[in-house]
Coordinates of C-alpha atoms in Angstrom, one line a residue:
A114 CA 83.7 -46.0 14.1
A115 CA 86.4 -46.1 11.4
M116 CA 83.6 -44.6 9.1
A117 CA 82.7 -42.0 11.6
A118 CA 86.2 -40.7 12.5
A119 CA 86.3 -40.4 8.4
C120 CA 83.3 -38.4 8.4
D121 CA 84.5 -36.4 11.2
E122 CA 88.2 -35.6 9.3
E123 CA 85.8 -34.5 6.2
A124 CA 84.1 -32.4 7.9
F125 CA 86.7 -30.0 8.6
Q126 CA 88.2 -27.5 6.2
E127 CA 91.8 -27.7 7.9
V128 CA 93.1 -28.3 11.1
D129 CA 95.8 -26.8 13.3
P130 CA 99.3 -28.1 13.6
T131 CA 98.5 -29.7 16.8
G132 CA 95.3 -31.1 15.4
R133 CA 93.2 -29.8 18.3
F134 CA 91.3 -27.1 16.1
G135 CA 89.1 -28.2 13.2
R136 CA 87.8 -25.2 10.8
Y137 CA 84.5 -25.6 8.9
A138 CA 83.6 -23.9 5.6
A139 CA 81.1 -21.9 7.3
V140 CA 82.0 -18.3 7.8
L141 CA 80.7 -16.3 10.8
G142 CA 82.3 -13.0 9.8
L143 CA 84.3 -11.2 7.2
G144 CA 86.5 -7.8 8.1
S145 CA 88.5 -5.7 6.1
V146 CA 91.4 -8.0 6.4
K147 CA 90.3 -11.3 7.9
K148 CA 87.5 -13.7 7.6
V149 CA 86.2 -15.8 10.4
Y150 CA 85.2 -19.1 10.2
R151 CA 83.0 -21.9 12.5
G152 CA 85.8 -23.8 14.2
F153 CA 85.7 -26.7 16.8
D154 CA 87.9 -27.4 20.3
Q155 CA 87.7 -31.1 19.9
E156 CA 89.8 -31.1 23.5
E157 CA 87.3 -29.3 25.4
G158 CA 84.0 -30.1 22.8
I159 CA 83.5 -26.3 22.3
E160 CA 82.7 -24.2 19.6
V161 CA 85.4 -21.6 19.0
A162 CA 86.0 -19.1 15.9
W163 CA 88.7 -19.5 13.7
N164 CA 90.6 -16.3 12.3
R165 CA 92.5 -15.9 9.1
V166 CA 94.5 -12.9 8.2
R167 CA 96.1 -12.7 4.8
L168 CA 99.5 -11.3 5.0
R169 CA 101.1 -12.0 1.9
A170 CA 100.7 -8.7 0.4
L171 CA 101.9 -7.3 4.0
A172 CA 104.7 -9.5 3.9
E173 CA 106.0 -8.5 0.5
R174 CA 106.1 -4.7 1.2
D175 CA 107.5 -5.3 5.1
P176 CA 108.2 -8.7 6.0
S177 CA 109.3 -7.5 9.4
M178 CA 105.4 -6.4 10.0
V179 CA 104.4 -10.0 9.9
D180 CA 106.8 -11.0 12.5
R181 CA 105.6 -8.0 14.8
L182 CA 101.7 -8.8 14.1
H183 CA 102.5 -12.4 15.3
A184 CA 104.3 -11.3 18.1
E185 CA 101.2 -9.0 19.2
V186 CA 98.5 -11.2 18.6
R187 CA 100.8 -13.6 20.8
L188 CA 100.6 -11.2 23.7
L189 CA 96.8 -10.7 23.4
R190 CA 96.6 -14.3 23.9
S191 CA 97.8 -13.9 27.3
L192 CA 94.8 -11.4 27.7
H193 CA 92.2 -12.7 30.4
H194 CA 89.1 -10.6 31.4
D195 CA 85.5 -11.2 31.3
H196 CA 84.8 -8.2 28.6
I197 CA 87.3 -9.3 25.9
I198 CA 87.0 -12.2 23.8
G199 CA 89.5 -14.9 25.1
F200 CA 92.5 -16.2 22.5
H201 CA 93.1 -20.0 22.7
K202 CA 95.9 -20.5 19.7
V203 CA 97.7 -18.4 17.4
W204 CA 100.2 -19.6 14.8
L205 CA 101.6 -18.4 11.6
D206 CA 101.3 -20.5 8.0
R207 CA 104.3 -18.6 6.4
D208 CA 104.0 -20.4 3.1
A209 CA 100.0 -19.6 3.0
G210 CA 101.0 -16.0 4.1
V211 CA 98.2 -16.3 6.5
L212 CA 98.1 -15.6 10.2
N213 CA 95.8 -17.9 12.0
F214 CA 94.4 -17.7 15.7
I215 CA 91.5 -19.2 17.5
T216 CA 89.0 -17.5 19.9
E217 CA 86.0 -17.8 22.1
V218 CA 82.8 -17.4 20.3
C219 CA 79.8 -15.4 21.5
N220 CA 76.3 -17.1 20.7
S221 CA 74.6 -13.9 19.6
G222 CA 77.1 -13.0 17.2
S223 CA 78.4 -8.6 17.2
L224 CA 76.3 -6.0 18.7
R225 CA 75.7 -4.7 15.8
E226 CA 73.8 -7.6 14.9
Y227 CA 72.3 -8.4 17.9
R228 CA 71.1 -4.6 18.2
D229 CA 69.4 -4.9 14.6
R230 CA 67.5 -8.2 15.9
H231 CA 66.4 -6.2 18.8
K232 CA 64.9 -2.8 17.9
H233 CA 63.4 -2.3 21.7
V234 CA 66.3 -2.2 24.0
S235 CA 65.9 0.1 27.3
L236 CA 68.3 2.5 28.1
K237 CA 69.6 0.7 31.2
A238 CA 70.3 -2.3 29.2
L239 CA 72.1 0.0 26.4
K240 CA 74.3 1.5 29.6
K241 CA 75.1 -1.9 31.1
W242 CA 76.7 -2.7 27.2
A243 CA 78.4 0.6 27.5
R244 CA 79.7 -0.2 31.0
Q245 CA 81.2 -3.4 29.9
I246 CA 82.9 -2.3 26.7
L247 CA 84.4 0.4 29.1
E248 CA 85.7 -2.6 31.7
G249 CA 87.2 -4.3 28.8
L250 CA 89.0 -1.1 27.4
D251 CA 90.3 -0.3 30.6
H252 CA 91.9 -3.5 30.6
L253 CA 93.4 -3.2 27.7
H254 CA 94.8 0.6 28.2
T255 CA 96.5 -0.4 31.7
H256 CA 98.2 -3.5 30.6
D257 CA 101.5 -3.4 30.9
P258 CA 102.6 -2.5 27.9
C259 CA 99.8 -0.5 27.0
I260 CA 97.4 -2.0 24.3
I261 CA 95.2 0.0 21.9
H262 CA 92.3 -1.6 20.0
R263 CA 92.6 0.7 17.1
D264 CA 89.3 -0.7 15.4
L265 CA 86.5 -0.6 18.3
N266 CA 83.4 -0.6 16.6
C267 CA 79.9 -2.3 17.2
S268 CA 81.0 -4.9 14.5
N269 CA 84.1 -6.0 16.8
V270 CA 81.9 -6.1 20.0
F271 CA 80.5 -9.6 20.5
I272 CA 77.3 -10.2 22.9
N273 CA 75.7 -13.6 24.6
G274 CA 72.4 -12.8 24.4
N275 CA 71.4 -15.3 26.9
T276 CA 73.6 -13.2 29.8
G277 CA 73.9 -9.8 28.4
Q278 CA 77.5 -10.4 28.4
V279 CA 79.5 -8.2 26.2
K280 CA 83.0 -8.6 25.0
I281 CA 85.4 -6.7 23.1
G282 CA 86.8 -8.6 20.3
D283 CA 89.0 -8.2 16.8
L284 CA 91.9 -7.8 18.8
G285 CA 94.2 -9.0 15.8
L286 CA 95.0 -5.4 14.6
A287 CA 95.5 -4.0 18.3
A288 CA 98.9 -1.8 19.0
I289 CA 101.2 -2.8 21.9
V290 CA 103.1 0.5 22.6
D291 CA 105.7 1.4 24.7
K292 CA 105.7 3.7 28.0
D293 CA 104.9 7.0 25.8
H294 CA 101.9 5.0 24.7
T295 CA 102.1 6.7 21.3
A296 CA 101.5 4.6 17.9
H297 CA 102.1 5.3 14.3
T298 CA 100.1 3.3 11.9
I299 CA 97.0 4.4 10.2
L300 CA 94.3 1.2 10.5
G301 CA 90.3 1.3 11.3
T302 CA 87.1 2.2 10.1
P303 CA 86.5 5.5 8.9
E304 CA 82.9 6.1 10.6
F305 CA 84.8 5.3 13.7
M306 CA 88.5 6.6 13.3
A307 CA 89.4 9.8 15.6
P308 CA 90.8 12.5 13.9
E309 CA 94.3 11.9 15.2
L310 CA 94.6 8.4 13.8
Y311 CA 95.1 10.3 10.2
S312 CA 98.4 12.3 11.5
E313 CA 99.8 8.6 12.2
T314 CA 100.5 9.7 16.0
Y315 CA 98.1 9.0 18.2
T316 CA 97.6 7.4 21.8
E317 CA 94.9 5.0 23.6
S318 CA 92.5 7.9 23.7
V319 CA 91.5 7.2 19.9
D320 CA 89.9 4.1 21.2
I321 CA 88.1 6.2 23.9
Y322 CA 86.7 8.2 20.5
S323 CA 85.5 4.9 18.9
Y324 CA 84.0 4.0 21.9
G325 CA 81.9 7.0 21.8
M326 CA 80.8 6.3 18.4
C327 CA 79.8 2.6 19.3
V328 CA 77.3 4.0 22.1
L329 CA 76.4 6.5 19.5
E330 CA 75.4 3.2 17.2
M331 CA 74.1 1.5 19.9
V332 CA 71.7 4.2 20.9
T333 CA 70.5 5.0 17.4
R334 CA 70.9 2.0 15.4
E335 CA 72.8 4.1 12.8
M336 CA 76.1 3.9 11.7
P337 CA 77.9 7.2 12.8
Y338 CA 78.4 9.7 9.6
G339 CA 75.9 7.7 7.5
E340 CA 75.1 10.9 5.8
C341 CA 78.3 10.7 4.0
E342 CA 78.3 9.1 0.8
S343 CA 82.2 8.5 0.4
V344 CA 85.3 7.7 2.9
V345 CA 86.5 11.3 1.7
Q346 CA 83.7 13.0 2.7
I347 CA 83.7 11.2 6.2
Y348 CA 87.3 12.0 6.4
H349 CA 86.5 15.7 6.0
S350 CA 84.1 15.9 8.5
V351 CA 86.1 13.9 11.2
T352 CA 88.9 16.2 10.8
N353 CA 87.3 19.3 10.5
G354 CA 85.3 18.3 13.8
V355 CA 81.7 18.0 12.1
P356 CA 79.5 15.5 14.6
P357 CA 77.8 12.7 12.7
A358 CA 74.0 14.1 11.9
A359 CA 73.2 11.0 14.4
L360 CA 74.4 12.6 17.4
R361 CA 72.9 16.1 16.5
R362 CA 69.3 14.2 16.2
L363 CA 69.9 12.4 19.6
R364 CA 67.4 14.2 22.3
D365 CA 68.8 12.5 25.4
P366 CA 70.6 15.4 26.6
E367 CA 72.8 13.1 29.1
M368 CA 73.3 10.2 26.6
R369 CA 74.1 13.2 23.9
A370 CA 76.9 14.8 26.6
F371 CA 78.1 11.6 27.8
I372 CA 79.3 10.6 23.7
Q373 CA 80.4 14.0 23.4
R374 CA 83.1 13.7 25.9
C375 CA 84.0 10.6 24.2
I376 CA 84.6 12.2 21.0
G377 CA 85.8 15.5 21.6
K378 CA 89.4 16.7 21.5
P379 CA 92.2 14.2 22.4
R380 CA 93.6 16.0 25.5
N381 CA 90.1 16.9 26.9
R382 CA 89.1 12.8 26.4
P383 CA 88.4 11.2 29.6
S384 CA 90.2 7.7 30.1
A385 CA 88.2 4.4 30.6
A386 CA 88.4 4.5 34.5
D387 CA 87.5 8.1 34.5
L388 CA 84.4 7.3 32.5
L389 CA 83.8 4.2 34.2
R390 CA 83.1 6.9 37.3
D391 CA 81.0 8.8 35.4
P392 CA 77.5 10.0 36.8
F393 CA 76.1 8.3 33.7
F394 CA 76.6 5.3 35.2
H395 CA 75.1 5.6 38.5
G396 CA 73.0 2.8 39.6
I397 CA 74.3 0.9 36.9
D398 CA 75.8 -2.2 37.7
D399 CA 77.4 -5.2 35.6
D400 CA 75.6 -8.5 36.8
T401 CA 76.9 -10.8 34.0
T402 CA 79.4 -12.1 36.4
A403 CA 80.2 -12.2 40.3
S404 CA 76.9 -10.4 41.4
K405 CA 74.8 -12.9 39.3
R406 CA 76.3 -15.8 41.4
A407 CA 75.5 -13.9 44.9
K408 CA 71.8 -13.2 43.5
C409 CA 71.7 -17.2 42.8
V410 CA 72.7 -17.3 46.4
K411 CA 70.5 -15.2 47.8
I412 CA 66.9 -16.9 45.5
M413 CA 68.1 -20.3 46.2
H414 CA 68.6 -19.6 50.2
G415 CA 64.9 -17.9 50.1
L416 CA 63.6 -20.9 48.5
D417 CA 64.7 -23.9 50.4
G418 CA 65.9 -22.3 53.6
I419 CA 69.2 -21.7 55.5
R420 CA 70.7 -25.3 55.1
L421 CA 70.5 -24.7 50.9
G422 CA 71.7 -21.4 50.9
Q423 CA 74.7 -22.3 52.9
S424 CA 75.6 -25.1 51.1
V425 CA 75.5 -22.9 47.8
F426 CA 77.7 -20.4 49.5
L427 CA 80.2 -22.8 50.4
L428 CA 80.1 -24.4 47.0
L429 CA 80.7 -21.1 45.4
H430 CA 83.7 -20.5 47.1
S431 CA 85.3 -23.4 47.3
S432 CA 88.3 -24.7 44.6
S433 CA 85.4 -26.6 42.8
T434 CA 83.5 -24.8 39.7
V435 CA 80.1 -24.9 40.3
F436 CA 78.5 -23.4 37.3

């Protein structure tokens, strides 16, 4: 037993201050400012994502930003929504200049990776994914205080392939804003950044712009502005209102019009709540959560008679968790 415990100890590259979460060497993903490792929650016996954000350079430039980012991630940890990656724990390693936070992990990786693996996806499925992302955005934007993601793209949206459930992640760069809903820091991925992000004054509508580009990538499997050879060219195209070539090539008029609404002028962009009511989503339900349970009850009711159906219904509505 002692030897097994020693092997387990060696398997972790490090553990969190409480000893609950362990980090393995395997890397799940790389971002512009962070690295994500495979982790394990020893208390619950589940795999998690261990995120490490290096803050040393940021701390040298403006020490107050470290505390601000730490406070923001702690607030994000309090978010609970079916379509937002859950936060478990966050802590700051001041000696190493690293912000660590533990999140849930989706078994099929990012939506970009998933779409690359599965090239034949129906319009219905694409709309379901798009709707789920919007539901997550609406939760962020209607939160008090308002939360702006600022770096929404298909590599920051994750999917459980066995259920089709989509979740927004990479919230460590999100901005928590006051009642005027304005933020002032330039952050993001150039292909998905709204023009006003470069002016350093913007609102949550920048996420709607990024969302439109996400939908474009989901449909075409192309990065927006893939025709541009440099970040400078992307900047000039975005700030001059030149749409990506992939949008101009899109044949479906309904899809093209929907994306154009999302990436229009800031004052004309609809909110996430407005888009959820758009005719684009008529007939598209999110059956990954409650409605799926209802279907489960109906199927079991039909298979084994009214008695079994009633029993399952009662179990689902009791205080105990069945599934």
